[in-house]
XYZ file of C-alpha atoms in Angstrom:
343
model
C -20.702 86.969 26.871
C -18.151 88.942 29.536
C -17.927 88.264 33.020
C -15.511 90.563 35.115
C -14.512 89.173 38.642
C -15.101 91.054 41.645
C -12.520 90.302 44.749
C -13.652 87.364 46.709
C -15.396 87.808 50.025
C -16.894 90.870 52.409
C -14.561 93.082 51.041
C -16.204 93.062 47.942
C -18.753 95.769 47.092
C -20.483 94.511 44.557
C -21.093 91.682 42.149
C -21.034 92.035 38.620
C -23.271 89.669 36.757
C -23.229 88.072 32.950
C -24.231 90.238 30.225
C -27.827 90.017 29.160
C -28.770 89.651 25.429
C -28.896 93.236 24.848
C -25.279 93.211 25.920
C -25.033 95.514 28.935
C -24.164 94.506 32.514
C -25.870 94.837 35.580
C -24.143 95.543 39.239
C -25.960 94.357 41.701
C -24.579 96.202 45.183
C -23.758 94.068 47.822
C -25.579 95.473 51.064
C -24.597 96.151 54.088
C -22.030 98.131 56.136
C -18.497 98.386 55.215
C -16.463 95.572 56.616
C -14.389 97.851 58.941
C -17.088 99.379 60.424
C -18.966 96.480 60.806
C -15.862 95.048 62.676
C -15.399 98.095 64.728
C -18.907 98.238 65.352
C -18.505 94.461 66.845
C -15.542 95.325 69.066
C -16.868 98.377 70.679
C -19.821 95.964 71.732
C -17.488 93.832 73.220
C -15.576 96.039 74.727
C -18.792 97.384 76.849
C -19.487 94.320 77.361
C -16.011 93.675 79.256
C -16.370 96.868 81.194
C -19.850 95.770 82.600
C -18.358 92.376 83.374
C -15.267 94.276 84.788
C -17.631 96.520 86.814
C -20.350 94.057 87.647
C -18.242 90.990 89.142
C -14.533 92.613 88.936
C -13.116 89.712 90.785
C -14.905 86.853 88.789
C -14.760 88.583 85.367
C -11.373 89.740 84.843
C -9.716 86.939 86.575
C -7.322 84.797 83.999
C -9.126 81.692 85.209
C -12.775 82.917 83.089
C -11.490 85.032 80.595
C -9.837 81.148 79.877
C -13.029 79.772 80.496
C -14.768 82.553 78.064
C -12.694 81.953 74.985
C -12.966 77.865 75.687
C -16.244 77.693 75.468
C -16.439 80.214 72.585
C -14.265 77.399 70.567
C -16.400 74.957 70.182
C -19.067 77.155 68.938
C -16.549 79.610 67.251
C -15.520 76.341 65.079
C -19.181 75.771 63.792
C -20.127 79.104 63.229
C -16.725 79.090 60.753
C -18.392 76.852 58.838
C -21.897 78.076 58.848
C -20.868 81.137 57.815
C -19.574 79.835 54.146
C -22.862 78.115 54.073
C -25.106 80.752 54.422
C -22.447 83.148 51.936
C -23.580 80.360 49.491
C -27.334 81.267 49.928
C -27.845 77.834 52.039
C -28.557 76.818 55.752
C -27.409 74.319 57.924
C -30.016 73.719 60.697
C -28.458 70.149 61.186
C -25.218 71.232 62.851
C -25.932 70.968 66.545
C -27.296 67.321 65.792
C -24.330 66.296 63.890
C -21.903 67.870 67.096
C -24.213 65.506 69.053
C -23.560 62.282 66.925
C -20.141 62.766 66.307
C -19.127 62.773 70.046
C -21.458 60.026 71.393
C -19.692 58.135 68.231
C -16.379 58.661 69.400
C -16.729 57.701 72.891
C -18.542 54.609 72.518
C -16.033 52.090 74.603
C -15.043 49.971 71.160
C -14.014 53.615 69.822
C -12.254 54.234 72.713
C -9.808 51.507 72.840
C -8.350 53.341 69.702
C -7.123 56.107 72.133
C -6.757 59.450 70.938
C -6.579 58.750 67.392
C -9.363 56.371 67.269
C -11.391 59.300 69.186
C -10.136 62.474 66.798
C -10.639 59.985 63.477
C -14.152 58.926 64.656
C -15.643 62.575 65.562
C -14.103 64.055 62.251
C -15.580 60.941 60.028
C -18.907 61.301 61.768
C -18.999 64.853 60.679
C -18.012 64.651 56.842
C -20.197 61.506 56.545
C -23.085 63.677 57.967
C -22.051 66.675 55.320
C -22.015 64.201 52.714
C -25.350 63.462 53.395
C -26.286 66.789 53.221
C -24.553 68.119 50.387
C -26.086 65.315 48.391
C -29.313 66.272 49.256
C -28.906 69.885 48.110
C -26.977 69.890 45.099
C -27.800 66.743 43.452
C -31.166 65.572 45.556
C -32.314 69.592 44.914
C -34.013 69.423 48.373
C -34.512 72.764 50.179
C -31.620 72.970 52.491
C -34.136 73.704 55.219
C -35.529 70.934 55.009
C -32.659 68.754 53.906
C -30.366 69.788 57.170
C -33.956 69.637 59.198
C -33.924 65.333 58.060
C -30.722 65.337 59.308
C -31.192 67.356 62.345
C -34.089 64.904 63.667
C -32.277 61.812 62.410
C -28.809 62.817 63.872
C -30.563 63.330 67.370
C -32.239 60.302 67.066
C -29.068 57.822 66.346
C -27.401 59.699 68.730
C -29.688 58.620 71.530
C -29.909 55.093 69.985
C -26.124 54.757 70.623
C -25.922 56.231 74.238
C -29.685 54.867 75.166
C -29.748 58.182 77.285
C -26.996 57.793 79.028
C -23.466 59.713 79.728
C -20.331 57.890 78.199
C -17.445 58.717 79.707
C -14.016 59.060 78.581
C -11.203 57.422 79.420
C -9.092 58.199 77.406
C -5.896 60.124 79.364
C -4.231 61.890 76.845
C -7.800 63.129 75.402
C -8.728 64.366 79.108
C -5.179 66.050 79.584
C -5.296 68.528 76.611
C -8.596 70.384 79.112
C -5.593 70.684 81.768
C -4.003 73.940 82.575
C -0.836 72.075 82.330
C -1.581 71.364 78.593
C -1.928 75.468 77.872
C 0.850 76.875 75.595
C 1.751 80.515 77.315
C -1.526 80.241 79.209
C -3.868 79.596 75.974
C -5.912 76.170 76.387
C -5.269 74.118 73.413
C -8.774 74.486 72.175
C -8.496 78.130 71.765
C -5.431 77.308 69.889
C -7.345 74.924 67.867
C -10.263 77.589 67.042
C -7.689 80.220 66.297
C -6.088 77.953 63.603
C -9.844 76.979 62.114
C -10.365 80.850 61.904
C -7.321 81.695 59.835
C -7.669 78.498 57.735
C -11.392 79.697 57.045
C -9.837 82.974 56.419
C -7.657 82.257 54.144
C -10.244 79.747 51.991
C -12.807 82.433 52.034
C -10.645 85.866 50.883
C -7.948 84.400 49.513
C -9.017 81.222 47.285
C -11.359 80.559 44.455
C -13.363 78.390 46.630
C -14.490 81.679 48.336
C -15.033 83.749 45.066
C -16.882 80.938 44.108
C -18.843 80.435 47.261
C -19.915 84.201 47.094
C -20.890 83.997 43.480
C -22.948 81.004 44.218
C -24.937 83.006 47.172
C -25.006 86.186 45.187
C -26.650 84.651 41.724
C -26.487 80.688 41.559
C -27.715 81.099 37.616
C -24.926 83.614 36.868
C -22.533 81.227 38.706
C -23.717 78.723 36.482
C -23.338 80.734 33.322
C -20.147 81.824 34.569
C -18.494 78.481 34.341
C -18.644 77.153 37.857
C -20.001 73.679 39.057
C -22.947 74.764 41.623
C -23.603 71.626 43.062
C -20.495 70.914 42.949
C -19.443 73.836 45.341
C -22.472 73.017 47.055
C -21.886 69.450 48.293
C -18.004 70.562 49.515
C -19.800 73.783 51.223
C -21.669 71.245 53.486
C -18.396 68.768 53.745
C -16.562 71.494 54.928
C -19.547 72.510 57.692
C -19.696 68.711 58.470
C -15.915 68.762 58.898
C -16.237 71.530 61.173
C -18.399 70.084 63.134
C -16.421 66.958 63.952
C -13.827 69.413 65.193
C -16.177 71.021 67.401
C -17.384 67.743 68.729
C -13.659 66.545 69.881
C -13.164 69.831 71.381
C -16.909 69.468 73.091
C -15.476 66.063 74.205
C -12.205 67.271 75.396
C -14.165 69.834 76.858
C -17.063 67.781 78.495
C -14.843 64.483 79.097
C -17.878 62.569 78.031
C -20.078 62.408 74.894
C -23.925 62.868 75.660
C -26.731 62.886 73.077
C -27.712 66.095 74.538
C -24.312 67.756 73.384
C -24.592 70.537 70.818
C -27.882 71.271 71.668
C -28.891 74.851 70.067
C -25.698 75.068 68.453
C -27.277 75.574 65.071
C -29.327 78.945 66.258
C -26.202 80.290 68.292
C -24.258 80.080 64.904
C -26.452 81.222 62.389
C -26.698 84.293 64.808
C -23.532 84.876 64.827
C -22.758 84.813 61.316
C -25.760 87.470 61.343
C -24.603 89.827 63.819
C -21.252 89.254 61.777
C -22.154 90.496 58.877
C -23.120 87.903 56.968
C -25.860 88.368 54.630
C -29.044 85.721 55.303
C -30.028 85.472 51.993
C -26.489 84.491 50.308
C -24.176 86.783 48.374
C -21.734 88.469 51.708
C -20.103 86.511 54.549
C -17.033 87.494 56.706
C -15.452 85.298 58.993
C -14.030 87.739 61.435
C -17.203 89.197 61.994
C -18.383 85.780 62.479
C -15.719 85.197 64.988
C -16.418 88.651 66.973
C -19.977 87.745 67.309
C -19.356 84.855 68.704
C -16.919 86.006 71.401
C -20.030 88.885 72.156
C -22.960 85.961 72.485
C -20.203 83.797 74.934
C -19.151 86.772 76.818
C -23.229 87.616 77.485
C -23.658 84.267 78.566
C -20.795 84.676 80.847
C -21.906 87.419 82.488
C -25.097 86.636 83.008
C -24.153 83.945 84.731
C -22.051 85.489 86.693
C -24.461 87.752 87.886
C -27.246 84.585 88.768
C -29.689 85.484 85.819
C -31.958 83.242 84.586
C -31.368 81.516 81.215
C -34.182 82.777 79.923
C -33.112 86.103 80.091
C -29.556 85.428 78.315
C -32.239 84.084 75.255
C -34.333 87.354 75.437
C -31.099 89.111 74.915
C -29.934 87.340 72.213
C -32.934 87.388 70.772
C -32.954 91.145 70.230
C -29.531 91.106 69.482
C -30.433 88.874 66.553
C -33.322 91.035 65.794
C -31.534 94.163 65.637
C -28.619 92.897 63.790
C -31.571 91.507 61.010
C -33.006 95.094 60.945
C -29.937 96.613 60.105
C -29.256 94.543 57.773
C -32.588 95.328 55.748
C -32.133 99.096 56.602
C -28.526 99.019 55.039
C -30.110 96.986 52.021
C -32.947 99.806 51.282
C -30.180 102.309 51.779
C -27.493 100.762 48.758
């Protein structure tokens, strides 16, 4: 039996699977749009999307102050969605992630945490996280639960420790040198450290996803687990560190939600797991396993926090901003199926 490799992730076109007993191979075409148009597709959105801001609230939009604001508050999400998006490459799902962003930063600013300072805070929210992926990754690979409904146990059980620990209430931090990194006197050439923080998550992911054999093997896994299998890689293996590494990111996130927030609340992180896997969709990533990209990931993140921006610039209800990302999400899904019937 022969198995070729095909270049590790979107860039690859399609995936070449093990020879069957009569001893040909089969291609099967990975779907989709190609990766640069998919990625120029993404910025032209968000370039309308600054020109509306631009002409709708000109002052308010363009000022340094919220374009700051924008790409903070696209970091803590943007840091998720990085690893959501190798998740759902693999074929899996993480609805657990907005819980565990939850936990982790009620966790690390309970006061006895606190009295570590900014170590004890950072080591806490990033422990919380992997412990969390553990659990989850054990469930999957080796426990052979649905990851629905694995990351769904986790999802209800996270939220539910996480309002045993605060009992409802804010904790606040007190932590100085935790607080000063959301100052303006912390940014490095105008850039708040969080952004910083996202943009070195993004090229790590980067690099582990096109550049690695983690990501060949994470896109193997989505594309045909069995051929994976057959192919000489450890699925549950790759599995369980799949959801360490979405656990890990989601300790990061929660340190940057509490740097963010200067308090943990048990409310934190709260549709976090919907905003990401929509993201990764309107990315390019491919629901059913097989395709991921992380710099589409990244883009449509930046064009779901930029809507949300405007909007609420512009005083419109929240239920509107979740009408339009609905059919965003929609429309991206459609496309997706359309491309698929068309390779």
């Amino acid at each position: 039996m022969t198995q070729s490799t095909t270049p590790a992730g979107h860039d690859a076109p399609a995936t070449t699977l093990p020879a069957p007993p009569g001893g040909k191979t089969t291609a099967r075409r990975s779907p989709g749009l190609r990766p640069d148009v998919r990625n120029l597709s993404l910025l032209g959105v968000l370039a309308a999307l600054i020109v509306v801001g631009g002409v709708t609230r000109p002052d308010e939009f363009l000022a340094a102050s919220n374009l700051q604001l924008v790409l903070t508050q696209a970091s803590v999400i943007g840091v998720v969605t990085v690893g959501m998006t190798f998740v759902i490459t693999s074929g899996g799902i993480d609805l657990s992630v907005g819980a565990i962003v939850a936990l982790a930063s009620v966790w690390a600013t309970t006061v006895a945490t606190q009295e570590y300072g900014f170590a004890g805070i950072l080591f806490t929210a990033v422990v919380v996280g992997l412990g969390c992926g553990l659990v989850n990754g054990l469930l999957v690979a080796y426990g052979r639960m649905v990851p629905f409904i694995a990351t769904l146990a986790m999802f209800a059980s996270a939220r539910g420790l996480a309002l045993q620990i605060t009992e409802g209430r804010t904790q606040i931090v007190t932590v100085g040198s935790v607080l000063d990194l959301g100052l303006p006197d912390s940014y490095v050439l105008g850039i708040p450290p969080l952004v910083l923080v996202f943009a070195a998550v993004t090229v790590v992911g980067w690099l582990l996803f096109n550049r690695t054999t983690f990501g060949r093997r994470t896109v193997a896994v989505g594309g045909n687990a069995e051929a994976a299998r057959l192919a000489g890689i450890d699925v549950r293996r790759q599995r369980l560190h799949l959801y360490l590494l979405s656990g890990l990111c989601c300790g990061i996130a929660a340190f940057l939600l509490i740097v963010l927030a200067g308090s943990g609340q048990n409310t934190n992180g709260n549709l976090y797991e919907l905003d990401a896997i929509a993201a990764a969709i309107i990315g390019g990533t491919l629901l059913s396993g097989g395709r991921g990209t992380i710099a589409g990931s990244v883009l449509g993140v930046l064009v779901f926090t930029t809507i949300t921006n405007i909007f609420a610039l512009n005083n419109l209800e929240s239920a509107v901003q979740q009408i339009a990302k609905g059919a965003i999400i929609v429309a991206a899904v459609l496309v997706q199926h359309r491309a698929a019937r068309d390779a």
